[in-house]
mmCIF file of C-alpha atoms and ligand atoms in Angstrom:
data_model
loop_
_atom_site.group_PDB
_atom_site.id
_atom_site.type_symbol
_atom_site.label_atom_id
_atom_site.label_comp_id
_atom_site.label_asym_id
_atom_site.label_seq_id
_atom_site.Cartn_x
_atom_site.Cartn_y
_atom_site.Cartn_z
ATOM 1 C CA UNK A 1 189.126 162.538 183.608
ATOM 2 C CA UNK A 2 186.464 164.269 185.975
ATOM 3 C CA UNK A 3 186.271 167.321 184.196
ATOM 4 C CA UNK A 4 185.267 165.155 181.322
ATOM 5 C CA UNK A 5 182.869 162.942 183.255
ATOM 6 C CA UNK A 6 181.246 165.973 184.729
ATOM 7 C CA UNK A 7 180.976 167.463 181.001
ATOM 8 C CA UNK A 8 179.331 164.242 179.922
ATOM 9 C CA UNK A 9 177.404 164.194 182.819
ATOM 10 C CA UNK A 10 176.080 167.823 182.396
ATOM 11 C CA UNK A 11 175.699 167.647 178.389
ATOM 12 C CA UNK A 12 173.184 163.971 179.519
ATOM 13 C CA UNK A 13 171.164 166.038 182.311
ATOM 14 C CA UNK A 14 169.927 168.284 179.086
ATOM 15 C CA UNK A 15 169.216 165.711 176.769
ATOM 16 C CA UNK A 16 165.614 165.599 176.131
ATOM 17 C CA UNK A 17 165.588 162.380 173.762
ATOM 18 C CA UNK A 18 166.421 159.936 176.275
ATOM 19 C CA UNK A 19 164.899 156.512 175.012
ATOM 20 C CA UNK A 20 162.269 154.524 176.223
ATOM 21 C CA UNK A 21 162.196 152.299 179.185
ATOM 22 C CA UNK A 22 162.490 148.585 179.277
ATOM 23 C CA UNK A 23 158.400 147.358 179.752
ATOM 24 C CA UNK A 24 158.761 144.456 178.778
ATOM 25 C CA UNK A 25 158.968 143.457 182.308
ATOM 26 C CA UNK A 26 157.096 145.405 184.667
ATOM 27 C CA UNK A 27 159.446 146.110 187.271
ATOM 28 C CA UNK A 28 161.693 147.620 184.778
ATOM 29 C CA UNK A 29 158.778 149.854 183.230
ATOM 30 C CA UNK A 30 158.978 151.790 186.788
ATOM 31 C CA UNK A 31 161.886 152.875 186.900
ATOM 32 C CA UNK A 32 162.491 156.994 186.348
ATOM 33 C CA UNK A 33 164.133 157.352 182.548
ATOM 34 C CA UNK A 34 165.640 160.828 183.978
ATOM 35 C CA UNK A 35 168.610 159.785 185.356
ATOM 36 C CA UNK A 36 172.158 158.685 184.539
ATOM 37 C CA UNK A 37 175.188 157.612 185.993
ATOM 38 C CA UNK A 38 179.181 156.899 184.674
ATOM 39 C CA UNK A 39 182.574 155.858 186.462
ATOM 40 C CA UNK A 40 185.310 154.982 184.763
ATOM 41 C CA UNK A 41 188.044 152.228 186.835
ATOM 42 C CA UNK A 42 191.666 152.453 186.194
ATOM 43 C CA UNK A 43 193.775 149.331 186.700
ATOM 44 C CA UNK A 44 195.439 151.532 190.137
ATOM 45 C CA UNK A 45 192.532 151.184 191.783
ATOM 46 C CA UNK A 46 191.049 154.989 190.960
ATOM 47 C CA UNK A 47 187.783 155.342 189.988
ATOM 48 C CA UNK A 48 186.210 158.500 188.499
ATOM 49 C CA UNK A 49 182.507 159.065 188.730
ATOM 50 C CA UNK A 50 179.344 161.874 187.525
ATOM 51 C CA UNK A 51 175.728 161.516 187.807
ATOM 52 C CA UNK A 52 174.160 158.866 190.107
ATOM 53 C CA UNK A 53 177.287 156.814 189.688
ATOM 54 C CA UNK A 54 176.139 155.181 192.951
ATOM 55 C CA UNK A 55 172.511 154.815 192.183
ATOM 56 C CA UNK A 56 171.727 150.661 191.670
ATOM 57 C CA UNK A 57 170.093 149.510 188.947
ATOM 58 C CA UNK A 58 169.470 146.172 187.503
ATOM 59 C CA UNK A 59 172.757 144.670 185.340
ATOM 60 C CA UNK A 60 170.501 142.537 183.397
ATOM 61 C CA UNK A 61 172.472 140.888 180.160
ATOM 62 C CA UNK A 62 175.650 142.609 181.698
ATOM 63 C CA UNK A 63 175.683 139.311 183.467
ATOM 64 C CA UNK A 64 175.723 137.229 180.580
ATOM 65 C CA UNK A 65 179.675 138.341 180.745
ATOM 66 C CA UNK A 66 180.016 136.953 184.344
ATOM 67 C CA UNK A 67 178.364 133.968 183.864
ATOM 68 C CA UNK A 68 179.832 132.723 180.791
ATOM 69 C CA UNK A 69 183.741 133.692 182.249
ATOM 70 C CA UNK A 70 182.480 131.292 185.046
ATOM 71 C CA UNK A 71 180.839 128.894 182.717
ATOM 72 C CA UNK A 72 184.405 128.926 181.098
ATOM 73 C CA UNK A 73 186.391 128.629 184.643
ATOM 74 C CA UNK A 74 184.196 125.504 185.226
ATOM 75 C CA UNK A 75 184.046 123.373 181.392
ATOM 76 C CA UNK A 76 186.708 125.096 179.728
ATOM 77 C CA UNK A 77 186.103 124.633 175.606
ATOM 78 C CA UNK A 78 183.318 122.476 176.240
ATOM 79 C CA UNK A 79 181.186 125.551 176.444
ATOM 80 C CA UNK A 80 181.634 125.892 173.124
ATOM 81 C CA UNK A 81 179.469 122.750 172.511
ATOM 82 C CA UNK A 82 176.611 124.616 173.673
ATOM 83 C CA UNK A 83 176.720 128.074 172.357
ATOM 84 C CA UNK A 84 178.329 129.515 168.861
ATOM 85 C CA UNK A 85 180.625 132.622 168.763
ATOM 86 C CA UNK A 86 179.282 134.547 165.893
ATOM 87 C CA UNK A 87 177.112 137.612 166.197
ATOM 88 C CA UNK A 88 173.338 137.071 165.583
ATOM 89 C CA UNK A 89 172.002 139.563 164.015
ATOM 90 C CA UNK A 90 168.811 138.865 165.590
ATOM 91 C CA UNK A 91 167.192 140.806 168.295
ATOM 92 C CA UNK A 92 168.317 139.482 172.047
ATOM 93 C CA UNK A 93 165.528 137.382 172.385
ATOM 94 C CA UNK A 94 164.784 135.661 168.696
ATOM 95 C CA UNK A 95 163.558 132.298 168.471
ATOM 96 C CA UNK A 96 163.967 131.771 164.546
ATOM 97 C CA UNK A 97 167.578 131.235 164.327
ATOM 98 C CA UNK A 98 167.467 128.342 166.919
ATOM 99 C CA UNK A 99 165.079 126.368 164.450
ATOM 100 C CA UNK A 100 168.043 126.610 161.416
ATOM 101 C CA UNK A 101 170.253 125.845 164.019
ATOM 102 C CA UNK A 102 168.823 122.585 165.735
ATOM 103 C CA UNK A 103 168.702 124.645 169.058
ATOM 104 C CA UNK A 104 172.640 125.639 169.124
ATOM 105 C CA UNK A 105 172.167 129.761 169.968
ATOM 106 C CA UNK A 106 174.638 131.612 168.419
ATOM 107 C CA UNK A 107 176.030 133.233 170.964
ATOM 108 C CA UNK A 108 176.702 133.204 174.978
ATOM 109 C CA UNK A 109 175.010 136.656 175.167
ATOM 110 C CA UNK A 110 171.634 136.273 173.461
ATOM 111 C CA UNK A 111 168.661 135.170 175.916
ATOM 112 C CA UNK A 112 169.051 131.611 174.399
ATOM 113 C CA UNK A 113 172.899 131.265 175.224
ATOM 114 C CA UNK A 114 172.689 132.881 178.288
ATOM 115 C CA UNK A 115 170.236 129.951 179.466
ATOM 116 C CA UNK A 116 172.428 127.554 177.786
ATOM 117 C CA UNK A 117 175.561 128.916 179.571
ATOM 118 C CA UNK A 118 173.839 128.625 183.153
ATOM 119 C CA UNK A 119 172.390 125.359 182.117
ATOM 120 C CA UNK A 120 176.386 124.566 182.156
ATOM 121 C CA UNK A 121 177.290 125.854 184.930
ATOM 122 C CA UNK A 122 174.242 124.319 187.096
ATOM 123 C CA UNK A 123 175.737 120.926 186.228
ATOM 124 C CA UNK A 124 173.449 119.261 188.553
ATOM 125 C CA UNK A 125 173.705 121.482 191.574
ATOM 126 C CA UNK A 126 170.418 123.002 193.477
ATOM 127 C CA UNK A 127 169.183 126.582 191.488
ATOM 128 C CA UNK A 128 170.375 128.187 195.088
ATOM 129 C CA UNK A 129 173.844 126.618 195.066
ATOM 130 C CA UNK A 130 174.536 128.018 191.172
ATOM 131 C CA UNK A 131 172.874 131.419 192.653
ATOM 132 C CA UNK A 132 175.011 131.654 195.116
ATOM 133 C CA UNK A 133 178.004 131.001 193.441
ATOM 134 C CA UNK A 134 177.138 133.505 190.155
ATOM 135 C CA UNK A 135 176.482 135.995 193.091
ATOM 136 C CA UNK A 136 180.184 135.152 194.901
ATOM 137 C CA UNK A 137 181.958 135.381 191.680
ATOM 138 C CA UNK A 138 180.661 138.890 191.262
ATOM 139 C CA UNK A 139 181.377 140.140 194.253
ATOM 140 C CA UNK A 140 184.751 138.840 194.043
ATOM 141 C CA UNK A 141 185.894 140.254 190.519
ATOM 142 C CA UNK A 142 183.747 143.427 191.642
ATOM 143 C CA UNK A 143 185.671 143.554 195.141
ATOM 144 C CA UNK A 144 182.361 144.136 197.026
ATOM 145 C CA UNK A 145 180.522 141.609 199.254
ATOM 146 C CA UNK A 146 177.509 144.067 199.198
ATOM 147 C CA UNK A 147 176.314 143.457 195.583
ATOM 148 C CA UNK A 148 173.090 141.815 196.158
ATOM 149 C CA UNK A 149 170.020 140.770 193.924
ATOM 150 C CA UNK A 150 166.910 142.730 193.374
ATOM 151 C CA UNK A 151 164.103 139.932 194.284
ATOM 152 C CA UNK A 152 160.960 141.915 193.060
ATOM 153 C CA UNK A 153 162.779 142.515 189.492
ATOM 154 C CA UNK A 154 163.212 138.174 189.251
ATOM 155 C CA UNK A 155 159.946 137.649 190.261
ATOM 156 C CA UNK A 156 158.608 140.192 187.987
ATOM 157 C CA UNK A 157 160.567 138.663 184.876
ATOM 158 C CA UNK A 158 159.684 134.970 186.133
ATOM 159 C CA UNK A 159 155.838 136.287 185.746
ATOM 160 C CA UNK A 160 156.217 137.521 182.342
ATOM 161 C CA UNK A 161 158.785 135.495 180.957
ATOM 162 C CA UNK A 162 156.699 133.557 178.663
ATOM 163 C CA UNK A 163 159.625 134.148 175.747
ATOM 164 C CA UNK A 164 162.427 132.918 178.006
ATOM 165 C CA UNK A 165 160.390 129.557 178.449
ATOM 166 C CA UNK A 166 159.878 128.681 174.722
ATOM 167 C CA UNK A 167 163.565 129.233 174.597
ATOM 168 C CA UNK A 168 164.038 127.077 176.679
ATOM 169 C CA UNK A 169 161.830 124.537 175.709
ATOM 170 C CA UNK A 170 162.598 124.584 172.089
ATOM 171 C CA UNK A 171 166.407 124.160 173.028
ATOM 172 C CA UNK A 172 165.087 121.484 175.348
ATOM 173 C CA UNK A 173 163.303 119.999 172.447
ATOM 174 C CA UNK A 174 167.030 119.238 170.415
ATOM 175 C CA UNK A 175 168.141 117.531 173.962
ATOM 176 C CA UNK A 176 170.480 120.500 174.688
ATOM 177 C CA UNK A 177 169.168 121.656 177.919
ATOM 178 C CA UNK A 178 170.217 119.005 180.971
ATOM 179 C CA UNK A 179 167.830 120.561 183.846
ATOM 180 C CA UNK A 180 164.165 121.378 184.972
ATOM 181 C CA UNK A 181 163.184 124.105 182.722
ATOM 182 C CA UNK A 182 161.474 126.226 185.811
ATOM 183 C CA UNK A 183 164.496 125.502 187.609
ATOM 184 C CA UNK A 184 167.110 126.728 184.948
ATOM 185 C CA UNK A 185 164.900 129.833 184.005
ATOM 186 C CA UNK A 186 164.914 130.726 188.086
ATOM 187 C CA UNK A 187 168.740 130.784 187.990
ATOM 188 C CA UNK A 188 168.857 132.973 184.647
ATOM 189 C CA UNK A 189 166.113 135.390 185.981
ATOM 190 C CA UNK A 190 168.240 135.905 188.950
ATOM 191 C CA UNK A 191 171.325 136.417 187.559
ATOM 192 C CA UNK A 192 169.772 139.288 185.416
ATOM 193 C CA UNK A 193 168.413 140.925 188.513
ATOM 194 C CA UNK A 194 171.621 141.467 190.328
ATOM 195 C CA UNK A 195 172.173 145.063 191.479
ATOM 196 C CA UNK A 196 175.020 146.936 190.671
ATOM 197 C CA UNK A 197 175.607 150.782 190.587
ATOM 198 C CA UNK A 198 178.177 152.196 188.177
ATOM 199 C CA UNK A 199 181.067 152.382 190.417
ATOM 200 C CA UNK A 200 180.656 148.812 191.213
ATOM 201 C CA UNK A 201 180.075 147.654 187.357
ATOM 202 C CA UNK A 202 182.701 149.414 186.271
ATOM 203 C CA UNK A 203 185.267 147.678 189.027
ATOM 204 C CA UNK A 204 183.918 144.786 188.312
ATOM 205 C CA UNK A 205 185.552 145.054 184.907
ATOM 206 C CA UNK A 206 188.728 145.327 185.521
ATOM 207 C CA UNK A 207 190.154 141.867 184.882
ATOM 208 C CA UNK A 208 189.246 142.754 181.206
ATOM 209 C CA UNK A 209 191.372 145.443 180.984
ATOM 210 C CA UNK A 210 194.723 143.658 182.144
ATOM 211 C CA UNK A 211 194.819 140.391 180.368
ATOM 212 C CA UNK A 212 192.710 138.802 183.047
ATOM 213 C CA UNK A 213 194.121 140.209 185.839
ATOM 214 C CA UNK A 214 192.392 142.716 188.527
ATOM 215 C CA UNK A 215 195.445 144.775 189.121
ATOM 216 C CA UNK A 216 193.645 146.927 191.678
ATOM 217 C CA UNK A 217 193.336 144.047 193.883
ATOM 218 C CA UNK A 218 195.808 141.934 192.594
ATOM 219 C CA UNK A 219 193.936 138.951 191.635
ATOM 220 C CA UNK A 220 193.938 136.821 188.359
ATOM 221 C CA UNK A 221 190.252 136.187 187.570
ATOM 222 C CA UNK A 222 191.242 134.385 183.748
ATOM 223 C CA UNK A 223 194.363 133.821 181.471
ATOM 224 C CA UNK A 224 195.087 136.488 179.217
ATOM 225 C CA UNK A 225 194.106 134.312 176.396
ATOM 226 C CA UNK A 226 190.867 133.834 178.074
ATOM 227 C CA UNK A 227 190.255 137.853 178.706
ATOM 228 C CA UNK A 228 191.295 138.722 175.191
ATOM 229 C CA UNK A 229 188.243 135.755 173.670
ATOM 230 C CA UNK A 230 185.587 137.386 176.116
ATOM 231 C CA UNK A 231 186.508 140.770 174.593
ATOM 232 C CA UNK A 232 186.561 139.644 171.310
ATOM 233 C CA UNK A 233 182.682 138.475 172.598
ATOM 234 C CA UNK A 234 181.801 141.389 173.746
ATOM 235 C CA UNK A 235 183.241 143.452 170.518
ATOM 236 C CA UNK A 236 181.085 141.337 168.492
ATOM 237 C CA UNK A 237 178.026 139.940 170.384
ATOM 238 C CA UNK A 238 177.862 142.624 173.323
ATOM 239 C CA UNK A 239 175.212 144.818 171.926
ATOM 240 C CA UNK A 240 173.129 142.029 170.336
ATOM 241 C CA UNK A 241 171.587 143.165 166.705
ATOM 242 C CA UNK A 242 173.163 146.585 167.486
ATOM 243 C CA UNK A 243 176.668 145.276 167.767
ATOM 244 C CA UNK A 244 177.966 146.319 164.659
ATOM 245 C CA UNK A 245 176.753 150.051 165.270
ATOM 246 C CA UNK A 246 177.814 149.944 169.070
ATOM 247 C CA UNK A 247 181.641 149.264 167.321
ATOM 248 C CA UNK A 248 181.335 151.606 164.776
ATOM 249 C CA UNK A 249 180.131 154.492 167.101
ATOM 250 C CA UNK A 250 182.197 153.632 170.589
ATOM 251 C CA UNK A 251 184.833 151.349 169.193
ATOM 252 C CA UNK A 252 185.563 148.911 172.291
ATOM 253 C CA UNK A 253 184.448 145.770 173.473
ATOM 254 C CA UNK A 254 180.820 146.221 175.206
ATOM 255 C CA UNK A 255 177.728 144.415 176.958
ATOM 256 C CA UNK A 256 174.691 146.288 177.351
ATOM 257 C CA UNK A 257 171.492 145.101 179.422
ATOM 258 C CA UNK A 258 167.642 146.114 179.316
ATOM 259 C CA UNK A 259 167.738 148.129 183.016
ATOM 260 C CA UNK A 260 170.252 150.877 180.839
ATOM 261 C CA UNK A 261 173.626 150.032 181.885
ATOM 262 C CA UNK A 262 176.633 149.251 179.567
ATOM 263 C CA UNK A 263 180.460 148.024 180.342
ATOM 264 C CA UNK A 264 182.695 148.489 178.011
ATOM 265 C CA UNK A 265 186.167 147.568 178.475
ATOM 266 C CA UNK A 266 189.308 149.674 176.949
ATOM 267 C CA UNK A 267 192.287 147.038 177.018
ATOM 268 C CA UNK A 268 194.875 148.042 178.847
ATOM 269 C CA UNK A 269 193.908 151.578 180.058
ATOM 270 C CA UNK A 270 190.077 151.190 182.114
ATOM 271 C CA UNK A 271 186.826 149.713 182.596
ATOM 272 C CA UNK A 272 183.780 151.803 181.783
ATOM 273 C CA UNK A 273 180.193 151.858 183.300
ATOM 274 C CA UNK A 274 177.441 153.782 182.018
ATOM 275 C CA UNK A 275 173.716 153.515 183.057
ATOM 276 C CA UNK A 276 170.828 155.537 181.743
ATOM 277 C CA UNK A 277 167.104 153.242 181.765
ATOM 278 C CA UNK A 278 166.176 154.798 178.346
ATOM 279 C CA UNK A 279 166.193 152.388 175.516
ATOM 280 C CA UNK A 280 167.096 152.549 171.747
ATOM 281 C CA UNK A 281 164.913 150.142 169.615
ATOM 282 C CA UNK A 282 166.946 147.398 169.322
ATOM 283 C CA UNK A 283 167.439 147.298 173.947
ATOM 284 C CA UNK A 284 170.522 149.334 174.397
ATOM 285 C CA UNK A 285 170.708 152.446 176.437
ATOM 286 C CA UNK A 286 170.198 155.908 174.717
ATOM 287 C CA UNK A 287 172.307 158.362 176.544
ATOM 288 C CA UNK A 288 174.785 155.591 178.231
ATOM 289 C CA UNK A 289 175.745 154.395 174.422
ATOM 290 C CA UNK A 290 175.832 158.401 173.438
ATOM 291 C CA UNK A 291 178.421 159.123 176.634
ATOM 292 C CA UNK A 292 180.425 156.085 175.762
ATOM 293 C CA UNK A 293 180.953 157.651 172.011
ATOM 294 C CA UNK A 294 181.932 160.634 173.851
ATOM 295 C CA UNK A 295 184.402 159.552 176.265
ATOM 296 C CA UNK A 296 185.772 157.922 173.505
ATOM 297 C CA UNK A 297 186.364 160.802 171.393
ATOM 298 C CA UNK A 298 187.929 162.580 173.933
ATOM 299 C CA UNK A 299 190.106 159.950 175.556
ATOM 300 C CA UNK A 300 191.096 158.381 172.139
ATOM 301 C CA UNK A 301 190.074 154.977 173.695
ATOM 302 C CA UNK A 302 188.686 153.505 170.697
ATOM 303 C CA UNK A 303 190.781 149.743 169.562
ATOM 304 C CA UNK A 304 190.880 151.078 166.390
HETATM 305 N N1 LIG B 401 166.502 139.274 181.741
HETATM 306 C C1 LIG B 401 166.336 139.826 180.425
HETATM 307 C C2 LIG B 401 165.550 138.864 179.575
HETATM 308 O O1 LIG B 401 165.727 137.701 179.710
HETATM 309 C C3 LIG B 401 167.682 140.111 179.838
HETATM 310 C C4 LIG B 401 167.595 140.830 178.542
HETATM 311 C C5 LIG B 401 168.673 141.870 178.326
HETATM 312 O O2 LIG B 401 169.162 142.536 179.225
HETATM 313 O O3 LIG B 401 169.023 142.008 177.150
HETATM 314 O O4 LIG B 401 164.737 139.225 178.780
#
């Protein structure tokens, strides 16, 4: 596994046609497009690493998968009152399909459902008691009480998050959103500005790949019927507009976020994190979506 890492690693360090950074928020536009980073968990506890595994970045829609497994641990089937389960089609922050569809989103992990999703699990708590406990539950299924959140990125996407509030306010305007819009959208811009490096992503994943159950730690995060559903997500919704071609090229469940980073999950044999800033035109990173198809060939990882 690290002589294919390193390979991977290497081949990336070359590659010329690395995507273009995230500048749609500002603090994203600054980050350096030259690096990348992958680590690979296994369900013993080993993790394998290359590049600047170690490097944090922002996990951006990556979150969407924590939040809506808590979302789930909190309302159960109910959350699927306020988001759909069908990919979108749509790039990760569309308004259009919310107007056909009286302001349901489609799914947990466009911009729309992710604000739905915290909207549920705010249920009437202060925006710093939901923070806090989206930040606990990552650092418990990621093992590590240093994850942290990346305050200049938040308040850079709260100052230019003009899309994010009509969102908001057009689901608001079909009675589906229960809180103070400013107050909901602080939560969500938070939650997408938690830091994680690669090692950490990647560990943080490992209750996917054992039927809810971090076996490195020995803790069960969800049912198994519960893991298998967020996969199924993530197979189908991960990669927003790009899902389809994320599945056809890498094959396993995936969620992808503007700062670059990916986790994919191979069921029953590791969790994967790759980060590279560099963007594809559709928001999903260059080089980290190239590794994955490359680890993939070589591991024979693929569900298919
Ligand atoms: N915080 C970002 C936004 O709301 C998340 C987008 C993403 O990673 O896809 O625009």
């Amino acid at each position: 596994m690290q002589e294919i890492l390193n390979e991977i690693a290497e081949f990336m360090s070359e590659n010329t046609d690395r995507g273009k950074v995230a500048d749609y928020i500002p603090e994203l536009a600054t980050i350096n497009p030259n690096q990348f980073g992958i680590s690979v968990a296994l369900p013993n506890g080993q993790v394998f690493s290359a590049g600047c595994a170690q490097q944090l970045f922002s996990i951006q829609s990556i979150s969407k998968v924590f939040s809506l497994t808590l979302a789930l641990g909190k309302i159960g089937d109910r959350v699927w009152t306020k988001v759909g389960r069908e990919p979108s089609g749509d790039p990760f922050n569309s308004i259009v399909q919310l107007e056909h569809e009286h302001g349901k989103p489609r799914n947990p992990f466009i911009n729309a459902g992710a604000i739905a999703i915290v909207d549920a699990i705010m249920m009437g708590h202060e925006p710093k008691e939901s923070l806090a406990e989206i930040l606990q539950f990552v650092r418990y299924i990621a093992n590590d009480d240093s994850v942290g959140i990346d305050e200049k990125v938040a308040m850079s996407e709260l100052a230019s998050g003009h899309r994010n509030s009509s969102l908001a306010h057009f689901m608001a305007s079909f009675n589906r959103i229960e809180h103070q819009i400013d107050k909901l959208l602080g939560v969500y811009y938070h939650q997408c500005s938690i830091s994680m490096s690669c090692e950490q992503l990647a560990k943080s994943g490992l209750f996917l790949v054992s039927d809810g159950v971090n076996q490195s730690t020995g803790s069960r995060v969800v049912s198994s019927h519960r893991a298998r559903r967020i996969n199924s997500l993530m197979m189908m919704c991960g990669h927003y507009d790009g899902s389809g071609e994320f599945a056809f090229r890498v094959g396993l469940p995936g969620k992808s976020g503007v700062g670059g980073g990916i986790l994919a999950i191979a069921p029953g044999k590791a969790s994967i994190a790759v980060w590279s800033p560099g963007l594809d035109k559709i928001g999903n990173s260059k080089l980290g979506t190239l590794a994955l198809e490359m680890l993939v060939q070589r591991t024979g990882w693929s569900v298919f």
